[in-house]
PDB file of C-alpha atoms in Angstrom:
ATOM      1  CA  MET A   1      25.454 108.559 199.852  1.00  0.00           C
ATOM      2  CA  PRO A   2      22.470 107.491 197.481  1.00  0.00           C
ATOM      3  CA  ASN A   3      22.715 104.208 196.646  1.00  0.00           C
ATOM      4  CA  LYS A   4      20.127 104.047 194.173  1.00  0.00           C
ATOM      5  CA  LYS A   5      19.857 106.099 190.893  1.00  0.00           C
ATOM      6  CA  SER A   6      16.713 108.302 191.926  1.00  0.00           C
ATOM      7  CA  ALA A   7      17.885 109.024 194.948  1.00  0.00           C
ATOM      8  CA  GLU A   8      20.866 110.816 193.438  1.00  0.00           C
ATOM      9  CA  ARG A   9      18.960 112.528 191.423  1.00  0.00           C
ATOM     10  CA  ARG A  10      16.931 113.988 194.822  1.00  0.00           C
ATOM     11  CA  VAL A  11      20.182 114.634 196.294  1.00  0.00           C
ATOM     12  CA  LYS A  12      20.499 116.849 193.306  1.00  0.00           C
ATOM     13  CA  ILE A  13      17.671 118.880 193.122  1.00  0.00           C
ATOM     14  CA  ALA A  14      17.566 119.096 197.343  1.00  0.00           C
ATOM     15  CA  GLU A  15      20.854 121.022 196.588  1.00  0.00           C
ATOM     16  CA  ARG A  16      19.624 123.136 193.438  1.00  0.00           C
ATOM     17  CA  ASN A  17      16.559 124.235 195.189  1.00  0.00           C
ATOM     18  CA  ARG A  18      18.493 124.815 198.747  1.00  0.00           C
ATOM     19  CA  LEU A  19      20.641 127.260 196.734  1.00  0.00           C
ATOM     20  CA  TYR A  20      17.764 129.135 194.317  1.00  0.00           C
ATOM     21  CA  ASN A  21      16.286 129.469 197.889  1.00  0.00           C
ATOM     22  CA  ARG A  22      18.594 130.604 199.513  1.00  0.00           C
ATOM     23  CA  GLN A  23      19.069 133.120 197.106  1.00  0.00           C
ATOM     24  CA  TRP A  24      15.972 134.504 197.051  1.00  0.00           C
ATOM     25  CA  ASN A  25      16.029 134.765 201.200  1.00  0.00           C
ATOM     26  CA  SER A  26      18.945 136.785 200.915  1.00  0.00           C
ATOM     27  CA  ARG A  27      17.404 138.912 198.314  1.00  0.00           C
ATOM     28  CA  CYS A  28      14.208 139.570 200.637  1.00  0.00           C
ATOM     29  CA  ARG A  29      16.335 140.168 204.023  1.00  0.00           C
ATOM     30  CA  THR A  30      18.359 142.995 202.694  1.00  0.00           C
ATOM     31  CA  ALA A  31      15.814 144.471 200.896  1.00  0.00           C
ATOM     32  CA  VAL A  32      13.593 144.545 204.371  1.00  0.00           C
ATOM     33  CA  LYS A  33      17.163 146.106 206.055  1.00  0.00           C
ATOM     34  CA  LYS A  34      17.115 148.621 203.337  1.00  0.00           C
ATOM     35  CA  LEU A  35      14.255 149.627 204.232  1.00  0.00           C
ATOM     36  CA  LEU A  36      14.664 149.713 208.189  1.00  0.00           C
ATOM     37  CA  LEU A  37      17.893 151.623 208.437  1.00  0.00           C
ATOM     38  CA  ALA A  38      16.019 154.484 205.644  1.00  0.00           C
ATOM     39  CA  VAL A  39      13.305 154.304 208.609  1.00  0.00           C
ATOM     40  CA  ASP A  40      15.527 154.712 211.096  1.00  0.00           C
ATOM     41  CA  ALA A  41      17.616 157.514 209.522  1.00  0.00           C
ATOM     42  CA  LYS A  42      14.431 159.791 209.183  1.00  0.00           C
ATOM     43  CA  ASP A  43      14.404 159.591 205.013  1.00  0.00           C
ATOM     44  CA  VAL A  44      10.609 158.870 203.999  1.00  0.00           C
ATOM     45  CA  GLU A  45      11.929 159.052 200.304  1.00  0.00           C
ATOM     46  CA  ALA A  46      14.593 156.927 200.904  1.00  0.00           C
ATOM     47  CA  ALA A  47      11.596 154.542 203.215  1.00  0.00           C
ATOM     48  CA  LYS A  48       8.775 154.819 200.765  1.00  0.00           C
ATOM     49  CA  ASN A  49      11.003 153.387 197.698  1.00  0.00           C
ATOM     50  CA  ASN A  50      12.694 150.858 199.871  1.00  0.00           C
ATOM     51  CA  PHE A  51       9.170 149.828 200.931  1.00  0.00           C
ATOM     52  CA  ASN A  52       7.975 149.811 196.597  1.00  0.00           C
ATOM     53  CA  VAL A  53      10.919 147.234 196.202  1.00  0.00           C
ATOM     54  CA  ALA A  54      11.048 145.374 199.642  1.00  0.00           C
ATOM     55  CA  GLN A  55       7.405 144.235 198.985  1.00  0.00           C
ATOM     56  CA  SER A  56       8.294 143.830 195.465  1.00  0.00           C
ATOM     57  CA  VAL A  57      10.782 140.726 196.236  1.00  0.00           C
ATOM     58  CA  ILE A  58       8.799 139.361 198.403  1.00  0.00           C
ATOM     59  CA  ASP A  59       6.257 139.203 196.346  1.00  0.00           C
ATOM     60  CA  LYS A  60       8.620 137.785 193.810  1.00  0.00           C
ATOM     61  CA  ALA A  61       9.583 135.362 196.431  1.00  0.00           C
ATOM     62  CA  VAL A  62       6.053 134.226 197.086  1.00  0.00           C
ATOM     63  CA  VAL A  63       5.421 134.130 193.151  1.00  0.00           C
ATOM     64  CA  LYS A  64       8.231 131.707 192.720  1.00  0.00           C
ATOM     65  CA  GLY A  65       6.877 128.739 195.954  1.00  0.00           C
ATOM     66  CA  VAL A  66      10.253 130.146 197.896  1.00  0.00           C
ATOM     67  CA  MET A  67       8.005 132.154 200.657  1.00  0.00           C
ATOM     68  CA  HIS A  68       4.412 131.079 202.052  1.00  0.00           C
ATOM     69  CA  LYS A  69       1.935 133.659 201.366  1.00  0.00           C
ATOM     70  CA  ASN A  70       1.115 134.231 205.161  1.00  0.00           C
ATOM     71  CA  THR A  71       4.469 134.843 205.608  1.00  0.00           C
ATOM     72  CA  ALA A  72       4.613 137.495 202.875  1.00  0.00           C
ATOM     73  CA  ALA A  73       1.589 139.296 204.579  1.00  0.00           C
ATOM     74  CA  ARG A  74       3.222 139.397 207.851  1.00  0.00           C
ATOM     75  CA  ARG A  75       6.082 140.682 206.528  1.00  0.00           C
ATOM     76  CA  LYS A  76       4.290 143.614 204.688  1.00  0.00           C
ATOM     77  CA  MET A  77       2.655 144.198 207.956  1.00  0.00           C
ATOM     78  CA  LEU A  78       5.095 144.130 209.491  1.00  0.00           C
ATOM     79  CA  MET A  79       7.471 147.158 207.193  1.00  0.00           C
ATOM     80  CA  ALA A  80       3.996 148.749 207.148  1.00  0.00           C
ATOM     81  CA  ARG A  81       4.033 149.400 210.496  1.00  0.00           C
ATOM     82  CA  HIS A  82       7.869 150.565 210.932  1.00  0.00           C
ATOM     83  CA  LEU A  83       7.107 152.750 207.953  1.00  0.00           C
ATOM     84  CA  LYS A  84       3.975 154.114 209.682  1.00  0.00           C
ATOM     85  CA  THR A  85       6.246 155.273 212.362  1.00  0.00           C
ATOM     86  CA  LEU A  86       7.605 158.294 210.284  1.00  0.00           C
ATOM     87  CA  GLY A  87       4.492 160.131 209.592  1.00  0.00           C
ATOM     88  CA  ILE A  88       3.211 158.393 205.729  1.00  0.00           C
TER      89      ILE A  88
END
């Protein structure tokens, strides 16, 4: 346990940020998984829709500082590559 008041506050803030980041990372993973399921099912319309949703969620995570912009770009590129297998 921290000995100083400021260290105690930092522990609280770190835990709050950890939970916030965890929530956003979970949202990103879920959105990408939905896209991949639609691609596996060869459902073009659902895949397009889920691609847009996943891109939006990832971009919001970048704005909020949860994810680095290069990581987001890489993930969006990989999602687009999966989408391309459907011939879109």
